[in-house]
Coordinates of C-alpha atoms in Angstrom, one line a residue:
Chain A
M96 CA 78.5 137.6 97.1
N97 CA 80.4 135.2 99.3
R98 CA 83.0 132.8 97.9
P99 CA 81.1 129.4 98.2
L100 CA 78.1 130.8 96.5
L101 CA 80.3 132.2 93.7
I102 CA 81.9 128.8 93.2
L103 CA 78.5 127.1 93.1
V104 CA 77.1 129.5 90.5
G105 CA 80.3 129.2 88.4
A106 CA 80.1 125.4 88.5
L107 CA 76.4 125.4 87.6
T108 CA 77.1 127.8 84.6
L109 CA 80.0 125.7 83.4
G110 CA 77.9 122.5 83.8
A111 CA 75.0 124.1 81.8
A112 CA 77.5 125.2 79.1
I113 CA 79.0 121.7 78.8
F114 CA 75.5 120.0 78.6
T115 CA 74.3 122.5 76.0
G116 CA 77.4 122.2 73.9
S117 CA 77.4 118.4 73.9
Y118 CA 73.7 118.2 73.3
V119 CA 73.7 120.6 70.3
T120 CA 76.8 118.9 68.8
A121 CA 75.4 115.4 69.2
R122 CA 72.0 116.4 67.9
H123 CA 73.4 118.1 64.8
A124 CA 75.8 115.2 64.1
T125 CA 73.0 112.6 64.4
V126 CA 70.6 114.5 62.1
A127 CA 73.4 115.0 59.6
C128 CA 74.4 111.3 59.8
C129 CA 71.0 109.6 59.8
T130 CA 69.0 111.7 57.3
K131 CA 69.3 110.3 53.8
P132 CA 67.1 112.5 51.6
A133 CA 68.2 110.6 48.4
D134 CA 65.9 107.6 49.2
D135 CA 62.2 108.2 49.9
L136 CA 61.7 104.7 51.1
D137 CA 64.4 104.7 53.7
W138 CA 61.9 105.4 56.4
L139 CA 59.8 102.4 55.4
R140 CA 62.7 100.0 55.7
A141 CA 63.7 101.3 59.2
E142 CA 60.2 101.8 60.6
F143 CA 58.6 98.5 59.4
H144 CA 61.7 96.3 59.5
L145 CA 61.5 95.2 55.9
N146 CA 63.9 92.7 54.3
E147 CA 65.4 93.1 50.8
A148 CA 62.6 91.1 49.1
E149 CA 59.9 93.1 50.7
M150 CA 61.7 96.3 50.0
A151 CA 62.1 95.4 46.3
R152 CA 58.3 94.7 46.1
V153 CA 57.5 98.0 47.9
R154 CA 59.9 99.9 45.6
E155 CA 58.3 98.5 42.5
L156 CA 54.8 99.6 43.8
H157 CA 56.2 103.0 44.7
E158 CA 57.8 103.5 41.3
G159 CA 54.6 102.5 39.6
Y160 CA 52.5 104.8 41.8
R161 CA 54.7 108.0 41.5
P162 CA 53.7 109.0 37.9
K163 CA 50.0 108.4 38.6
C164 CA 50.3 110.6 41.7
A165 CA 52.2 113.3 39.8
E166 CA 49.5 113.2 37.0
M167 CA 46.7 113.6 39.6
C168 CA 48.6 116.5 41.3
A169 CA 49.0 118.3 38.0
K170 CA 45.2 117.9 37.3
I171 CA 44.3 119.2 40.8
A172 CA 46.7 122.2 40.3
A173 CA 45.2 123.0 36.9
K174 CA 41.7 122.8 38.3
K175 CA 42.6 125.0 41.2
S176 CA 44.0 127.6 38.8
E177 CA 40.7 127.4 36.8
L178 CA 38.7 128.0 40.0
D179 CA 40.9 130.9 40.9
S180 CA 40.5 132.5 37.5
V181 CA 36.6 132.1 37.8
L182 CA 36.6 133.5 41.3
G183 CA 39.2 136.2 40.7
G184 CA 37.3 138.8 38.7
S185 CA 33.8 138.7 40.2
T186 CA 32.4 139.5 43.6
N187 CA 29.5 137.0 43.1
F188 CA 29.7 133.2 43.6
T189 CA 28.7 132.1 40.1
A190 CA 27.4 128.8 38.8
G191 CA 30.7 128.4 36.9
A192 CA 32.6 128.6 40.2
Q193 CA 30.3 126.0 41.7
T194 CA 31.0 123.7 38.8
K195 CA 34.8 124.2 39.1
L196 CA 34.6 123.5 42.9
N197 CA 32.7 120.3 42.3
E198 CA 35.2 119.2 39.7
L199 CA 38.0 120.0 42.1
A200 CA 36.3 117.9 44.9
V201 CA 35.9 115.0 42.5
L202 CA 39.6 115.2 41.5
R203 CA 40.7 115.3 45.2
A204 CA 38.5 112.3 46.0
Q205 CA 39.9 110.4 43.1
C206 CA 43.4 111.3 44.2
Q207 CA 42.7 110.1 47.8
A208 CA 41.1 106.9 46.5
Q209 CA 44.2 106.2 44.4
M210 CA 46.5 107.0 47.3
L211 CA 44.6 104.7 49.6
R212 CA 44.7 101.9 47.1
H213 CA 48.4 102.3 46.9
F214 CA 48.7 102.2 50.7
V215 CA 46.7 99.0 50.7
A216 CA 48.9 97.4 48.1
V217 CA 52.1 98.4 50.0
S218 CA 50.7 97.1 53.2
Q219 CA 50.0 93.7 51.5
A220 CA 53.7 93.6 50.5
M221 CA 54.7 93.7 54.2
P222 CA 54.4 91.1 56.9
P223 CA 50.7 91.2 58.1
D224 CA 51.2 93.0 61.5
Q225 CA 53.6 95.5 60.0
G226 CA 51.2 96.0 57.1
R227 CA 48.3 96.8 59.4
R228 CA 50.5 99.2 61.3
Y229 CA 51.6 100.9 58.1
L230 CA 48.0 101.2 56.8
A231 CA 46.8 102.7 60.1
K232 CA 49.7 105.1 60.2
M233 CA 49.3 106.3 56.6
K234 CA 45.6 106.8 57.1
R235 CA 46.2 108.8 60.2
L236 CA 49.0 110.9 58.5
T237 CA 47.1 111.6 55.3
L238 CA 43.4 111.7 56.3
G239 CA 43.8 112.4 60.0
S240 CA 44.4 116.1 59.6
R241 CA 41.1 116.6 57.9
E242 CA 39.3 114.3 60.2
S243 CA 40.6 116.1 63.3
M244 CA 39.7 119.5 61.7
E245 CA 36.1 118.6 60.8
P246 CA 34.7 117.8 64.3
S247 CA 36.3 121.0 65.7
M248 CA 34.7 123.0 62.9
S249 CA 31.3 121.3 63.4
D250 CA 31.6 122.2 67.2
E251 CA 32.3 125.8 66.3
A252 CA 29.3 125.8 63.9
G253 CA 27.1 124.4 66.8
H254 CA 28.4 127.1 69.1
E255 CA 27.6 129.8 66.5
Q256 CA 24.0 128.5 66.2
H257 CA 23.5 128.4 70.0
H258 CA 24.7 132.1 70.3
Chain B
M293 CA 125.8 162.8 150.7
K294 CA 122.9 161.2 152.7
E295 CA 123.0 157.5 152.5
N296 CA 120.0 156.5 154.6
S297 CA 116.9 158.5 153.6
D298 CA 113.9 158.9 155.8
P299 CA 111.2 156.2 155.1
S300 CA 108.5 158.7 155.5
D301 CA 110.0 160.7 152.6
D302 CA 109.8 157.5 150.4
S303 CA 106.1 157.0 151.1
R304 CA 105.4 160.6 150.4
I305 CA 107.3 160.4 147.1
S306 CA 105.4 157.2 146.2
A307 CA 102.1 158.9 146.9
L308 CA 103.0 161.9 144.8
L309 CA 104.0 159.6 141.9
R310 CA 100.7 157.7 142.1
E311 CA 98.8 161.0 142.0
A312 CA 100.9 162.2 139.0
R313 CA 100.4 159.0 137.0
Q314 CA 96.7 158.5 136.9
A315 CA 95.3 155.2 135.4
P316 CA 93.2 155.7 132.2
E317 CA 89.5 155.0 132.5
L318 CA 88.4 151.5 131.3
P319 CA 85.8 151.3 128.6
P320 CA 82.3 150.2 129.6
R321 CA 81.9 146.4 130.2
F322 CA 85.6 145.9 129.9
Q323 CA 85.8 142.9 132.2
Q324 CA 82.8 141.2 130.5
N325 CA 84.3 141.7 127.1
V326 CA 87.7 140.3 128.2
W327 CA 86.0 137.1 129.5
Q328 CA 83.9 136.8 126.3
R329 CA 87.1 136.9 124.2
V330 CA 88.7 134.3 126.4
E331 CA 85.7 132.0 126.1
D332 CA 85.6 132.5 122.3
A333 CA 89.3 131.7 122.0
Q334 CA 88.8 128.5 124.1
A335 CA 85.7 127.3 122.2
P336 CA 86.1 124.7 119.4
A337 CA 86.1 126.0 115.8
K338 CA 82.6 126.3 114.2
S339 CA 81.7 123.6 111.6
A340 CA 81.5 124.9 108.0
S341 CA 78.0 125.4 106.4
W342 CA 76.7 123.0 103.7
L343 CA 77.4 125.6 101.0
E344 CA 81.1 125.7 102.1
N345 CA 81.2 121.9 102.1
L346 CA 79.7 121.8 98.6
A347 CA 82.1 124.4 97.3
D348 CA 85.0 122.4 98.7
L349 CA 83.7 119.3 97.0
I350 CA 83.3 121.1 93.7
L351 CA 86.9 122.4 93.9
R352 CA 88.3 118.8 94.2
P353 CA 89.8 118.0 90.8
R354 CA 88.6 114.4 90.8
F355 CA 85.0 115.3 91.6
A356 CA 85.0 118.2 89.1
L357 CA 86.4 115.9 86.3
A358 CA 83.8 113.2 87.1
A359 CA 80.9 115.6 87.2
A360 CA 82.0 117.2 83.8
A361 CA 82.3 113.7 82.3
V362 CA 78.8 112.7 83.5
I363 CA 77.3 116.0 82.2
L364 CA 79.0 115.6 78.8
L365 CA 77.8 112.1 78.5
A366 CA 74.2 113.1 79.4
G367 CA 74.3 115.9 76.8
V368 CA 75.6 113.5 74.1
C369 CA 73.0 110.9 74.9
A370 CA 70.1 113.4 75.0
G371 CA 71.3 115.1 71.8
A372 CA 71.7 111.8 69.9
S373 CA 68.3 110.7 71.0
Q374 CA 66.7 113.9 69.9
G375 CA 68.7 113.8 66.7
R376 CA 67.4 110.3 65.9
Q377 CA 63.8 111.5 66.4
V378 CA 64.3 114.5 64.2
A379 CA 66.0 112.3 61.5
R380 CA 63.2 109.8 61.7
H381 CA 60.6 112.5 61.4
E382 CA 62.4 114.0 58.4
A383 CA 62.5 110.6 56.7
Q384 CA 58.8 110.1 57.3
M385 CA 58.1 113.5 55.8
N386 CA 60.2 112.6 52.8
Y387 CA 58.2 109.5 52.2
L388 CA 54.9 111.2 52.8
A389 CA 55.8 114.0 50.4
S390 CA 56.5 111.4 47.7
V391 CA 53.2 109.5 48.1
A392 CA 50.8 112.1 49.3
P393 CA 52.0 115.6 48.4
T394 CA 48.5 117.1 49.0
A395 CA 48.6 115.8 52.6
V396 CA 52.0 117.3 53.4
H397 CA 51.4 120.8 51.7

C-alpha cells in the first residue's frame, strides 16, 4: 500500500476512534446524570413543563391512585393464578375456565377504567393544552399497544378465511 | 637513436591500435533512449496526485488538531443528545410503570 493511502486510512481510523470514544462517554455520562429513578413524576415535570403548584396537585393525585392501582394489580394477579390452576390440569376448556376468563376480563376492564379516570384527573390538574397532550400520550402508551395489535390480528384472521 | 620516425609508420601503428581496441556494441535504440532521458530531465516536475495532497494536509499539525477537535465535539454532541433521549425514555417508563404496570409488562 502506498504512503498517502496509508496516512488516509490511519487518519480515518483515528477519527472514528475519537468519535466513538467521545460519543460513548458523553452518552453514558448524560444517562447517568439525567436519570433520576427516585422520583416517578420527574418525567411529568420535564415533559409537560409543570410548575410547583401543578406538581403538588399531580403528586397528590398520584399518591392517592397508587394504592388503588396496586390493589387492582393484586386482584388481577390472583385471578390469573386461579385461571392457570383451572387450565393447568385438564386438556379441555371447561365452563369453570370460561368463568375465570370472564372474571379476569372484568377486572382488567375495571383496572383500565380506573387508570383512565386517573389520567383525566391528572390532565385537569395541568394547563389545558398540556393536559390534552398528556391525555393523548397516556392513551397511546397504555391502550395503543392493544389497539395496534387488534387490527393486525383481524387482518390475519381475514387472510386465514380467504385461504 | 632515431629522432625523426617515418610518418607512414605512425599511421600504420594508429591503424593497428584502432583494430586492437574495438568499440563495444551499443544496446538497441541507444540514441533514442539517451534523448528520452535528456527530455525527462528537462521537463518540469509532475504535480502530486489529490491523494498525496490530502495526505500532506492531514500531516499538518494545525489541520490534524482542528479536525480532531471537531470530531471530538461532534461525538460529544451526538452522545449527549442520544443520552438525553435515553434518559427521557427511561423516566417515561418509570412513570408509566408506576401508573399502568399492566401496560408496561
